[in-house]
CSV table of C-alpha atoms in Angstrom, one decimal:
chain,number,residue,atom,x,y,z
A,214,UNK,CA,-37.3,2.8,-12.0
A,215,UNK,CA,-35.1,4.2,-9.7
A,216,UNK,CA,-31.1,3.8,-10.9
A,217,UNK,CA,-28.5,1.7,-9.2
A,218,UNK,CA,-25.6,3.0,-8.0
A,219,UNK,CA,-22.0,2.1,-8.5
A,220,UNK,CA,-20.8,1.4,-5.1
A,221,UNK,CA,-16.9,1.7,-4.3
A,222,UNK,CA,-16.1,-0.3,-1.2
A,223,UNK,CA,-13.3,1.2,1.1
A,224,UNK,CA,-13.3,4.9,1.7
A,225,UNK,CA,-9.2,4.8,1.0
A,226,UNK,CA,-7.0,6.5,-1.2
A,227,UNK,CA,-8.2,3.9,-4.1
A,228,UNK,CA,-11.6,4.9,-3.0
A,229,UNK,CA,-12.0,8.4,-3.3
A,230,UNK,CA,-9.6,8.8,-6.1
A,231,UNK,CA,-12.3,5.5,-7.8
A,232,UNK,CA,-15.1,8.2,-6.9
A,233,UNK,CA,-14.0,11.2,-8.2
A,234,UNK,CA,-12.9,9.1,-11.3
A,235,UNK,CA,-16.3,7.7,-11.7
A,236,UNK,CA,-17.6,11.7,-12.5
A,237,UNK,CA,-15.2,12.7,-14.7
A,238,UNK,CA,-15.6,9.3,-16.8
A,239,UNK,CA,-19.3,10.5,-17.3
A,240,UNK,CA,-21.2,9.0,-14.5
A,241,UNK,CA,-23.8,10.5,-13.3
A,242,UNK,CA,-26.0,8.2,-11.6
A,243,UNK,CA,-26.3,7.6,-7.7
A,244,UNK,CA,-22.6,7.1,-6.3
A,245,UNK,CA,-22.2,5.2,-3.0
A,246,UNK,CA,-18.7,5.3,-0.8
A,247,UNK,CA,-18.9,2.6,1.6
A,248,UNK,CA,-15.5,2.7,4.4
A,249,UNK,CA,-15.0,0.7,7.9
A,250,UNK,CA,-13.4,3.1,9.4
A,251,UNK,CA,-15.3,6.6,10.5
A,252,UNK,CA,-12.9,9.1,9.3
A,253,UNK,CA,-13.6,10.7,5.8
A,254,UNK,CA,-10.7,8.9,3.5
A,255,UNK,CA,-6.8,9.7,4.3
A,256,UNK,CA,-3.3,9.2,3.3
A,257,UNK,CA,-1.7,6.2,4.8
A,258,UNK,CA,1.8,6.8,3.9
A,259,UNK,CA,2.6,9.9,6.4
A,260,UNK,CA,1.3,7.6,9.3
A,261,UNK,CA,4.9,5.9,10.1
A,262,UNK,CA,6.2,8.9,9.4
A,263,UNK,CA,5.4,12.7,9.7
A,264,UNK,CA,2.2,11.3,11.5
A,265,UNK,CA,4.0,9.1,14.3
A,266,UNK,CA,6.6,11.7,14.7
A,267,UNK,CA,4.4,14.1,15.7
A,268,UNK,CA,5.5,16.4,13.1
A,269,UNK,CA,1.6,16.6,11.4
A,270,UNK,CA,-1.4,16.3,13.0
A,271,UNK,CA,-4.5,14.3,11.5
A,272,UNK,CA,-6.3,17.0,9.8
A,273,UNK,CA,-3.2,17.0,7.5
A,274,UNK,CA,-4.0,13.7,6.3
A,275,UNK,CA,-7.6,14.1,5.1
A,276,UNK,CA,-7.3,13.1,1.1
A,277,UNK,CA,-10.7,15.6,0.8
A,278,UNK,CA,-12.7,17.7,3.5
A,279,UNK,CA,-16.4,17.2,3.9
A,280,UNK,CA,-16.5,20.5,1.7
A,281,UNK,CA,-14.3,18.8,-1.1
A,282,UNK,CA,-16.4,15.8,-1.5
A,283,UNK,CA,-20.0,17.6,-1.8
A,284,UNK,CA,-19.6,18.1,-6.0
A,285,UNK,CA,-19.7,14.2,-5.6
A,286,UNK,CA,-23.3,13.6,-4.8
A,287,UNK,CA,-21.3,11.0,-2.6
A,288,UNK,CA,-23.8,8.6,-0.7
A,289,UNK,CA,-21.2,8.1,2.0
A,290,UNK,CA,-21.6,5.3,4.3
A,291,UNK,CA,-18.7,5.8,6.8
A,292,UNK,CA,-18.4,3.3,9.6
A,293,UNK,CA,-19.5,0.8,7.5
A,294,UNK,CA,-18.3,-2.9,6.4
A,295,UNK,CA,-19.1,-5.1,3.4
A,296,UNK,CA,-19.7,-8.5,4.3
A,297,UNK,CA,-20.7,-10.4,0.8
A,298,UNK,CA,-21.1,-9.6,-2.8
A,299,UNK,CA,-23.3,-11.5,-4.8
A,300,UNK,CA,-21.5,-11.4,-8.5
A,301,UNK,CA,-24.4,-12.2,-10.6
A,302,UNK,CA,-26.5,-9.6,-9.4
A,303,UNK,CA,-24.3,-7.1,-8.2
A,304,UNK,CA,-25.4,-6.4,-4.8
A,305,UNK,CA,-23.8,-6.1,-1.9
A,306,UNK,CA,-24.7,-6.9,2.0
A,307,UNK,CA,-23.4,-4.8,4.5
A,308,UNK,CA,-22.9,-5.1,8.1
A,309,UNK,CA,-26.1,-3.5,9.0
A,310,UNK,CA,-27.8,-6.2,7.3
A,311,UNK,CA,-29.0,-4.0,4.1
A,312,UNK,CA,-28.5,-5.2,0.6
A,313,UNK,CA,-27.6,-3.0,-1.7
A,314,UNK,CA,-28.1,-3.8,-5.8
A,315,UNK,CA,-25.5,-2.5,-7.7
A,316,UNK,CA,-24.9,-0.9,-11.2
A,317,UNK,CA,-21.2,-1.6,-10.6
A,318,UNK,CA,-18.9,-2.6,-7.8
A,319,UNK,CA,-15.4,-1.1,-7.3
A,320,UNK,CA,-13.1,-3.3,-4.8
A,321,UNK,CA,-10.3,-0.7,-2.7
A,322,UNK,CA,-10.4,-2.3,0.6
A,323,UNK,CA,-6.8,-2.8,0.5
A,324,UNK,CA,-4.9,-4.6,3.0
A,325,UNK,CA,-5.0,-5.6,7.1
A,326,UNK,CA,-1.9,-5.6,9.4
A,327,UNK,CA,-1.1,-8.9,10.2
A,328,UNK,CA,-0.5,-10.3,14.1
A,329,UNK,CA,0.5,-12.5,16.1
A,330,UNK,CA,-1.6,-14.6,18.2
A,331,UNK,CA,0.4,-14.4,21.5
A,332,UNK,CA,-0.3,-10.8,21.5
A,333,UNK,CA,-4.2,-11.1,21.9
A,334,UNK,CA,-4.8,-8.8,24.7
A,335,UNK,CA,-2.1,-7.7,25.2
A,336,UNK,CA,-1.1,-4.2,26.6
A,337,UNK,CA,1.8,-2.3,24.7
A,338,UNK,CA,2.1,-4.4,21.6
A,339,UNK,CA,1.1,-2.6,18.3
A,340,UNK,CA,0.4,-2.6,14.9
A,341,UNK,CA,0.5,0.3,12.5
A,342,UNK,CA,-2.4,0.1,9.0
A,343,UNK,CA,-4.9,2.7,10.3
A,344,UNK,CA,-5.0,6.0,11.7
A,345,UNK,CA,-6.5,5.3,14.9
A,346,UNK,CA,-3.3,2.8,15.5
A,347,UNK,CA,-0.4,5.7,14.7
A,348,UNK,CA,-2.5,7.8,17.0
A,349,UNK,CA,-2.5,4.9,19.4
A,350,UNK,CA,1.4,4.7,18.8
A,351,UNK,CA,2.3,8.0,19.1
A,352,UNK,CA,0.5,9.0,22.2
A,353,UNK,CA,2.7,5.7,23.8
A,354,UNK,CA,6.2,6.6,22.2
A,355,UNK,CA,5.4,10.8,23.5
A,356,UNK,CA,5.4,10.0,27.5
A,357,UNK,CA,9.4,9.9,28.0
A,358,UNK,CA,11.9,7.4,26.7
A,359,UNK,CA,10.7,3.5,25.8
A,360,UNK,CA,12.3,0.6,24.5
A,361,UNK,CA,10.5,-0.3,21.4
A,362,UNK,CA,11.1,-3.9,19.8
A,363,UNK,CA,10.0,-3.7,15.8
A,364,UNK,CA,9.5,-7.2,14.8
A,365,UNK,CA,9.6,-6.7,10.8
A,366,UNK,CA,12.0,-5.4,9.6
A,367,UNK,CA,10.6,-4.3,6.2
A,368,UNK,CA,9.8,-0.9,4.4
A,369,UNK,CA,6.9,0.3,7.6
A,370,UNK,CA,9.4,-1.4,10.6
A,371,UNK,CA,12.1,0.3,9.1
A,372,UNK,CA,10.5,3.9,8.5
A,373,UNK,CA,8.9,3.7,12.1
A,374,UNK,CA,12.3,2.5,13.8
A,375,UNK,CA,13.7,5.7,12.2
A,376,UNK,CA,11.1,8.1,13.5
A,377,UNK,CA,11.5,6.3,16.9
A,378,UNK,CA,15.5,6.5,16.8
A,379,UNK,CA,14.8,10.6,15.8
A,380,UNK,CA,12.2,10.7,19.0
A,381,UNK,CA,15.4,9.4,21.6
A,382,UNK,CA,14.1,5.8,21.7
A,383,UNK,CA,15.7,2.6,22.6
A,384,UNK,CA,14.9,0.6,19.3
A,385,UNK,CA,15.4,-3.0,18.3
A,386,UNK,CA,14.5,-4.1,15.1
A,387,UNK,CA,14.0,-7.8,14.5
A,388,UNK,CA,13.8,-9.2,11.4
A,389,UNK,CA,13.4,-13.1,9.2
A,390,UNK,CA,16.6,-11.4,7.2
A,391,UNK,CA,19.7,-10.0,8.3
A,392,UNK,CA,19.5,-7.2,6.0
A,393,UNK,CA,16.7,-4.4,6.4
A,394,UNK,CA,14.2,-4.3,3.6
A,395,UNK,CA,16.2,-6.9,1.5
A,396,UNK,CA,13.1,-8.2,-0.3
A,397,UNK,CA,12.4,-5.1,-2.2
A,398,UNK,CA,15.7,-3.3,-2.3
A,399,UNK,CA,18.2,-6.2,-2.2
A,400,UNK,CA,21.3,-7.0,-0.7
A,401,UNK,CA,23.3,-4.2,-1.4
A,402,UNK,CA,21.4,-1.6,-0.9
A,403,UNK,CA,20.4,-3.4,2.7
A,404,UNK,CA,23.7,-3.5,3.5
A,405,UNK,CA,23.7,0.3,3.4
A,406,UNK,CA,20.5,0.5,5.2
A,407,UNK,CA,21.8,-1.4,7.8
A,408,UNK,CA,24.8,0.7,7.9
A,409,UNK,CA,22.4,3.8,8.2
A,410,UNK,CA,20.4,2.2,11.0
A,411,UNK,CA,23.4,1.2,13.1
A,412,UNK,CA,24.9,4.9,13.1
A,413,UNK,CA,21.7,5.8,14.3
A,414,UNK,CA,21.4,3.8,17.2
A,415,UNK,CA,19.2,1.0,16.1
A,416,UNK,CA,19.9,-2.2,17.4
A,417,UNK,CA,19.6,-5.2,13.8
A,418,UNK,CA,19.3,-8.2,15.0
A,419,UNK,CA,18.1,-11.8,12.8
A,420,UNK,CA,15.6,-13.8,14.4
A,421,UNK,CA,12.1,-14.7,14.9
A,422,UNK,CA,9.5,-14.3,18.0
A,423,UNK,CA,8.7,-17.0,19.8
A,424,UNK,CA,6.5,-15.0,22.9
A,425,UNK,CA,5.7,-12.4,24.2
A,426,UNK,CA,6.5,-11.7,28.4
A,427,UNK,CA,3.8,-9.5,30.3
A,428,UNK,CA,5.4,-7.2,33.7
A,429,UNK,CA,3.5,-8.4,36.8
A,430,UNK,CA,-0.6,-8.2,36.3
A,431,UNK,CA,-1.8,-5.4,38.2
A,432,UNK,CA,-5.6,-5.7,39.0
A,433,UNK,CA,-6.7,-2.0,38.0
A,434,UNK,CA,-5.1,-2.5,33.8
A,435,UNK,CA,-4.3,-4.9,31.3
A,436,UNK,CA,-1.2,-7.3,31.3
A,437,UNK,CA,1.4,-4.8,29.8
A,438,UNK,CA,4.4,-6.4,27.6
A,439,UNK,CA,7.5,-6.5,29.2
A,440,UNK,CA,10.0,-8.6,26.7
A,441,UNK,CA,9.9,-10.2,24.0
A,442,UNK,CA,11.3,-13.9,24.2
A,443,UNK,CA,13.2,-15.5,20.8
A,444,UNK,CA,13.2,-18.5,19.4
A,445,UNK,CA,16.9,-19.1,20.1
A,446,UNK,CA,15.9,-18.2,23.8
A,447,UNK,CA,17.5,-14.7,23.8
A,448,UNK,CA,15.5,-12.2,25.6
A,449,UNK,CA,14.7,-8.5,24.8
A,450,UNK,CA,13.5,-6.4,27.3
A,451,UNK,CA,10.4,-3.9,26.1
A,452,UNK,CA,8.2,-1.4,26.9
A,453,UNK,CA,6.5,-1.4,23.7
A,454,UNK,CA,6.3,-3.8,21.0
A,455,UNK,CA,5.2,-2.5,16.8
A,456,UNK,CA,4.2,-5.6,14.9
A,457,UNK,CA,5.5,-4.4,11.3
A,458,UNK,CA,5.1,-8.4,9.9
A,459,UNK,CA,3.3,-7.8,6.6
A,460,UNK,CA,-0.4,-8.0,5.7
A,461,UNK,CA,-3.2,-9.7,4.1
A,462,UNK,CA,-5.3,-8.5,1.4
A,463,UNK,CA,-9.0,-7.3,2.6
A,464,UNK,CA,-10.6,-10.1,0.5
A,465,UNK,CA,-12.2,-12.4,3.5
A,466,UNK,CA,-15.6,-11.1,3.0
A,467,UNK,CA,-15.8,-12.0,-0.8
A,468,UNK,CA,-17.0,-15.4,-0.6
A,469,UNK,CA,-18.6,-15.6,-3.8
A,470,UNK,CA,-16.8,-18.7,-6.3
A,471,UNK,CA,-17.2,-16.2,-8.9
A,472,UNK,CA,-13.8,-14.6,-7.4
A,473,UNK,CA,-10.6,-15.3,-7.3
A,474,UNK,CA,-9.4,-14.5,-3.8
A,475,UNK,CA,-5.6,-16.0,-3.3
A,476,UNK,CA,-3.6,-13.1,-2.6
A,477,UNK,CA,-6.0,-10.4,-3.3
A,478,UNK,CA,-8.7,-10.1,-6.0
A,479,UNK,CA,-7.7,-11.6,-9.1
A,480,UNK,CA,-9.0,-9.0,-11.8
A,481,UNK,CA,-8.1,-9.5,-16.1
A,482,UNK,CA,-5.8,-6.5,-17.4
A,483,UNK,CA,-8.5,-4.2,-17.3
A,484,UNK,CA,-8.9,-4.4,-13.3
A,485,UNK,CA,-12.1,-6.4,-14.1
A,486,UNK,CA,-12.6,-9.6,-11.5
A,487,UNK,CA,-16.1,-9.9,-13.0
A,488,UNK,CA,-18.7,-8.4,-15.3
A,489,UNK,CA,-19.2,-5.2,-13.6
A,490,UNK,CA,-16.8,-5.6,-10.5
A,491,UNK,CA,-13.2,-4.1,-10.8
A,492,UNK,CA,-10.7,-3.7,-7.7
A,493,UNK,CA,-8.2,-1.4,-7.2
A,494,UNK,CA,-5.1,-0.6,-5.3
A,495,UNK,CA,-3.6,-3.1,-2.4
A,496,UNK,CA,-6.6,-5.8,-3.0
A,497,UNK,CA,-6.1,-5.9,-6.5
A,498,UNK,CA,-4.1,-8.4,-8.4
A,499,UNK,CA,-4.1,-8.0,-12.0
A,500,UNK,CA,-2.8,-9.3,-15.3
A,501,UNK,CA,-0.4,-6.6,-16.0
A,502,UNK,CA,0.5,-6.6,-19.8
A,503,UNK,CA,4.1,-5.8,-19.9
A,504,UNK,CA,5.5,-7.8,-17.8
A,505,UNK,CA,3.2,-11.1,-18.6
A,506,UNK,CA,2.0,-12.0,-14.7
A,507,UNK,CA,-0.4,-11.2,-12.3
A,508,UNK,CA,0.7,-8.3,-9.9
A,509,UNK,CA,0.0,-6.8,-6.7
A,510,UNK,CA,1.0,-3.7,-5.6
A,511,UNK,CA,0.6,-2.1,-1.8
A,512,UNK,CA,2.3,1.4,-2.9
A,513,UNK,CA,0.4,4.7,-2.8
A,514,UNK,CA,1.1,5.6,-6.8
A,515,UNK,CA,-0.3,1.9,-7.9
A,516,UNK,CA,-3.6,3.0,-6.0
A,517,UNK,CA,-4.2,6.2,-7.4
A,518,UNK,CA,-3.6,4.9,-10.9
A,519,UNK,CA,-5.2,1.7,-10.5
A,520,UNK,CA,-8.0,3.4,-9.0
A,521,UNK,CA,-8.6,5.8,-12.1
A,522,UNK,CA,-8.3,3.3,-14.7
A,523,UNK,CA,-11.1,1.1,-12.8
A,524,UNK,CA,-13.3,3.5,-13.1
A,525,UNK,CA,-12.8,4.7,-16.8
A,526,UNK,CA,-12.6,0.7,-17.6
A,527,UNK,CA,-16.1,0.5,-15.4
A,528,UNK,CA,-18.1,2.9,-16.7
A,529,UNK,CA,-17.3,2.6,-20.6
A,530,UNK,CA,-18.5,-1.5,-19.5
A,531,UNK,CA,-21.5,0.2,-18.5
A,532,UNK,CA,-22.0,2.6,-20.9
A,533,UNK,CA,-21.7,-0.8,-23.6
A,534,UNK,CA,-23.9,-2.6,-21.7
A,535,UNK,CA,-26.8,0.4,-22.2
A,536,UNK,CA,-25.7,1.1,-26.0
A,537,UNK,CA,-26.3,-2.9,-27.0
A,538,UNK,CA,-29.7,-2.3,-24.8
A,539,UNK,CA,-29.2,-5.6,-22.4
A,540,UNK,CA,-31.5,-6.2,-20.2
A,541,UNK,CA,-29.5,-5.7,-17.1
A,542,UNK,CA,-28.5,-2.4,-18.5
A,543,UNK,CA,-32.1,-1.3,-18.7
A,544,UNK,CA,-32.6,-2.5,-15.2
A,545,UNK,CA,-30.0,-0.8,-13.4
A,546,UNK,CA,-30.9,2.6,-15.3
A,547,UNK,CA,-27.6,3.0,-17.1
A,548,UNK,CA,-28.7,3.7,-20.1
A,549,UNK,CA,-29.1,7.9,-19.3
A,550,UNK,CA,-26.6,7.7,-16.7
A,551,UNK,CA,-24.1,6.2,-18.4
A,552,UNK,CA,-24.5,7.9,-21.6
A,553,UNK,CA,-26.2,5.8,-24.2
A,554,UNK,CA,-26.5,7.0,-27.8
A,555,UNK,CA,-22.7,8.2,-27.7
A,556,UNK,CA,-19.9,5.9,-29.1
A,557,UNK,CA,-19.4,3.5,-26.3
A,558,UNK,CA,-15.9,4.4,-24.9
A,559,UNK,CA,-13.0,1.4,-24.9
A,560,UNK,CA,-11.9,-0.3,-22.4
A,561,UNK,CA,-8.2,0.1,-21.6
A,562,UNK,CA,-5.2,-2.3,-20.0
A,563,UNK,CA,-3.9,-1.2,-17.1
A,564,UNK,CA,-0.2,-1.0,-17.6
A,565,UNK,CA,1.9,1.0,-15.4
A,566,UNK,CA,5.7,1.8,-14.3
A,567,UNK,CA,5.2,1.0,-10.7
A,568,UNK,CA,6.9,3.5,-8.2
A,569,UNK,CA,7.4,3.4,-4.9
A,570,UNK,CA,9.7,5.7,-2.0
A,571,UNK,CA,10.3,5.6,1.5
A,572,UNK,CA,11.8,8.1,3.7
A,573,UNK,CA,14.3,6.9,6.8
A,574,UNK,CA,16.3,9.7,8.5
A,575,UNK,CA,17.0,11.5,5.9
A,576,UNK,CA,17.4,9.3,3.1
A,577,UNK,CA,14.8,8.9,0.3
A,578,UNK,CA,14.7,6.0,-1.8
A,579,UNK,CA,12.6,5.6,-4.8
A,580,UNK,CA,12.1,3.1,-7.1
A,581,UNK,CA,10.6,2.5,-10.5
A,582,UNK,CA,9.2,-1.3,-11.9
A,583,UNK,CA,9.9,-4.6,-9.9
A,584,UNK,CA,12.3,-5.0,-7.6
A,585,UNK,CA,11.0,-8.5,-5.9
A,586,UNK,CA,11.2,-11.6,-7.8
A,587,UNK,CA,14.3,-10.6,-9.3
A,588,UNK,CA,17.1,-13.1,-10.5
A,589,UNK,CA,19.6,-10.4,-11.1
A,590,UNK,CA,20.5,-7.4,-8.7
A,591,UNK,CA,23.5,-5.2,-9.5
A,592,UNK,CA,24.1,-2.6,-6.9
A,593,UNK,CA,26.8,0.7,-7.8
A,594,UNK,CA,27.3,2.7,-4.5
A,595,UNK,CA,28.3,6.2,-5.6
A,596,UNK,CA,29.0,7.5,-2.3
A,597,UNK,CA,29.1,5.1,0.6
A,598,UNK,CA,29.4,7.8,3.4
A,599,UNK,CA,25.8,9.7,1.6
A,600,UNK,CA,24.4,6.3,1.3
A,601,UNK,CA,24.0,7.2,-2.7
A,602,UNK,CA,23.5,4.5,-4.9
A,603,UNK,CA,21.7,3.0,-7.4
A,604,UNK,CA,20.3,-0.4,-7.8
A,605,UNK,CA,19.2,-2.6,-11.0
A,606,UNK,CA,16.8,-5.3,-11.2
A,607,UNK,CA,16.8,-8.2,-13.9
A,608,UNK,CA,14.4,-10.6,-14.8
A,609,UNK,CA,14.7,-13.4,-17.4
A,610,UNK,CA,17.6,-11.6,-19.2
A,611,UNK,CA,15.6,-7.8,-19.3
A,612,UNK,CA,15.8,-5.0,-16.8
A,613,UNK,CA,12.2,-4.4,-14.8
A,614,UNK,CA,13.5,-2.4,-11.8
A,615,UNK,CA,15.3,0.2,-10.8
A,616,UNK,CA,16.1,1.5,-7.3
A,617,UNK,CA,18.3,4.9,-6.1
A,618,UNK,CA,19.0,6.3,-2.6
A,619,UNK,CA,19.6,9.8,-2.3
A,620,UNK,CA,20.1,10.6,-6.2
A,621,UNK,CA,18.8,13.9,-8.1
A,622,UNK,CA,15.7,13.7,-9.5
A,623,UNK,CA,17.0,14.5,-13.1
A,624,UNK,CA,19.2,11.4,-12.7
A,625,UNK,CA,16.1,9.2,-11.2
A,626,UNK,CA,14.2,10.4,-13.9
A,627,UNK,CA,16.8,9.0,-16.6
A,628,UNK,CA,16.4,5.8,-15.0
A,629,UNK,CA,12.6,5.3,-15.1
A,630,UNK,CA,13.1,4.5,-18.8
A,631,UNK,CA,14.6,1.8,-18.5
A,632,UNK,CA,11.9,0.0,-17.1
A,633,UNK,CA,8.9,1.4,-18.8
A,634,UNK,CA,9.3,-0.8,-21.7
A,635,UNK,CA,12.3,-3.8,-19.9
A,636,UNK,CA,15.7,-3.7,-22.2
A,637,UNK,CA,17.9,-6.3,-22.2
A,638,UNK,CA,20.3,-6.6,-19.0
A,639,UNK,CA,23.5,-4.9,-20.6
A,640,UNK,CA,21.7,-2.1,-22.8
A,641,UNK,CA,20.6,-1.1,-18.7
A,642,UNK,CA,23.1,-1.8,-17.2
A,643,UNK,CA,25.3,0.9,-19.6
A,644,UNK,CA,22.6,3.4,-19.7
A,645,UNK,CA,22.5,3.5,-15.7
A,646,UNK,CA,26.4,4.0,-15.9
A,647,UNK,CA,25.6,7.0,-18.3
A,648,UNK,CA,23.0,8.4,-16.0
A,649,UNK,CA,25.1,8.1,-12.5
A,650,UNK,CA,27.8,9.5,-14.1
A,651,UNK,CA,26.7,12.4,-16.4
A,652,UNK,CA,27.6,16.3,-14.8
């Protein structure tokens, strides 16, 4: 009988890193990648960024070549979309109508840009999750001068109204809060954001989007946006408009009652949504064992990590499922793939120190644990002109986050303890004085 493969949906960071984690973890059965897109898998980060800016080109961006990826044995299906899983049996449809019955199933589809409806077809108005769309993007913002409206004004509006501001743009950026990025990094360390943004040039303004204006139809091209109309009435006008208002997790195609799909794929601590399904990366919440909750992450550390420990957790589910000979096990052809006779290997939690950066100008701020969902935030600015500072993050009486703009990594690196294992307030609260202030 011919083995089943694992298949890992969503040729993404999560995916290939799921992939090449599947090998090393022992499996060496038939290993399918399955993507949407047609490009081989890329990083998503440097697309509001080094991408947009012009500075790197897309080959740059290319996690693996074609070259890279051959060790795998990959069957890579490119181009492709999943559009149902079947839990009990493992098997997945895809778009071409195939089904495909699967030893295991590993979940990365991550996240999709969300929009507005009023600008459906629409000329000029943008969002920016793939690479085609920072391609799209950049080819717009490199033909002379524009005035670009970013409605968002969160960690991608932010980055993007800096590389627009550093290309000679017009930029407005619009967002729910007066204070850029205030969710994550909170209110003082907005405040100098804002700060930051306003010495560059970029117009902050509070508000939300009531329409969208198109210039005068032409017959020969699509309506082109001209302004952007707010709900208190105000005007902007706008040659080019970059939807940066948050997204939704890639989880509308898993209709099976088996999952739990609000806000992403709920999986158990060990990534698992189901026997023999794990997710990883942006589409994955899961019961992380610190902290006590379910969590989902969309930074590019969590899907790496994630991504590995889905696999090892997979494949030693597998490799149980041949040692205690169950049926299914036989069927699938785990068994020799998956390395029965050894000890079975354990699963393990998944229990990380989320990180996260982003890079504005030339500012770089990085942060370690949770910094949404706070009830405490304590911001010490150590230099107000370098925008240096350093932000804690509280939570039920315990430190679970820590944030710095523009510190040394030694000092950074002092302050990721903290969080690893959340001490009380005032213990961290002390120890980030020590840290800030040491030579």
């Amino acid at each position: 009988m011919t083995p089943r493969p694992i298949a890992v949906v969503g040729a993404s960071a999560a995916g290939i890193t799921a992939a090449e984690a599947l090998r090393r973890a022992g499996w060496t059965g038939p290993l399918t990648l399955i993507g949407d897109e047609p490009h081989l898998p890329y990083d998503r980060p440097p697309l509001s960024k080094q991408l947009l800016h012009g500075a790197w080109e897309p080959a740059r961006l290319m996690l693996r070549t074609a070259e890279q990826l051959a060790p795998l044995d990959l069957d890579l299906r490119l181009g492709t979309r999943a559009t149902g899983l079947d839990v009990a049996t493992r098997t997945l449809t895809l778009d071409d109508g195939q089904r495909l019955a699967c030893a295991g199933v590993i979940i990365a589809t991550g996240v999709a840009a969300r929009t507005l409806p009023a600008a459906d077809g629409l000329a000029g108005v943008f969002t920016l999750r793939t690479l085609d769309d920072a391609l799209a993007l950049r080819d717009r913002l490199s033909g002379g001068a524009r005035r670009l409206v970013v409605v968002g004004n969160g960690v991608l509006g932010c980055e993007a109204a800096a590389v627009a501001r550093e290309l000679g743009h017009e930029v407005t950026l619009i967002g729910r809060e007066p204070l850029p990025m205030a969710a994550a990094v909170g209110p003082g360390m907005g405040e100098l954001l804002a700060d930051e943004h306003r010495a560059r040039g970029v117009r902050l303004l509070t508000g939300e989007v009531a329409a969208f204006e198109p210039a005068d139809a032409a017959a020969d091209r699509p309506m082109q946006v001209d302004g952007v109309r707010l709900a208190d009435g105000s005007r902007l006008p706008a040659d080019l408009v970059l939807l940066a208002i948050g997204s939704e997790p890639a989880v509308g195609w898993l209709t099976d009652p088996a999952l739990d799909t609000a806000d992403g794929l709920g999986c158990d601590a060990y990534c698992a949504a189901a026997p023999g399904i794990y997710a990883a990366g942006d589409v994955a919440r899961w019961e992380h064992p610190v902290h006590g909750r379910p969590l989902r992450f969309e930074h590019r550390m969590n899907a790496t990590e994630q991504a590995m420990a889905a696999a090892r957790n997979l494949v030693a589910e597998l490799t149980a499922e041949a040692a205690n000979g169950t049926a299914e096990a036989a069927a699938n052809g785990t068994a020799e793939a998956a390395g029965a006779g050894a000890e079975p290997p354990e699963r393990r939690p998944f229990a990380p120190v989320p990180y996260f950066w982003s890079d504005q100008y030339g500012l770089k701020l990085q942060a370690y644990g949770l910094t949404t969902g706070a009830d405490q935030v304590e911001t010490t600015v150590l230099d107000r002109d370098a925008r240096r500072a350093v932000a804690l993050f509280g939570r039920a009486g315990r430190a679970v986050g820590v944030l710095a703009c523009a510190l040394p990594p030694r000092q950074l690196r002092a302050l990721r303890a903290l969080v690893a294992t959340p001490v009380p307030w005032e213990e961290a609260r002390d120890r980030v004085r020590e840290a800030t202030t040491a030579g």
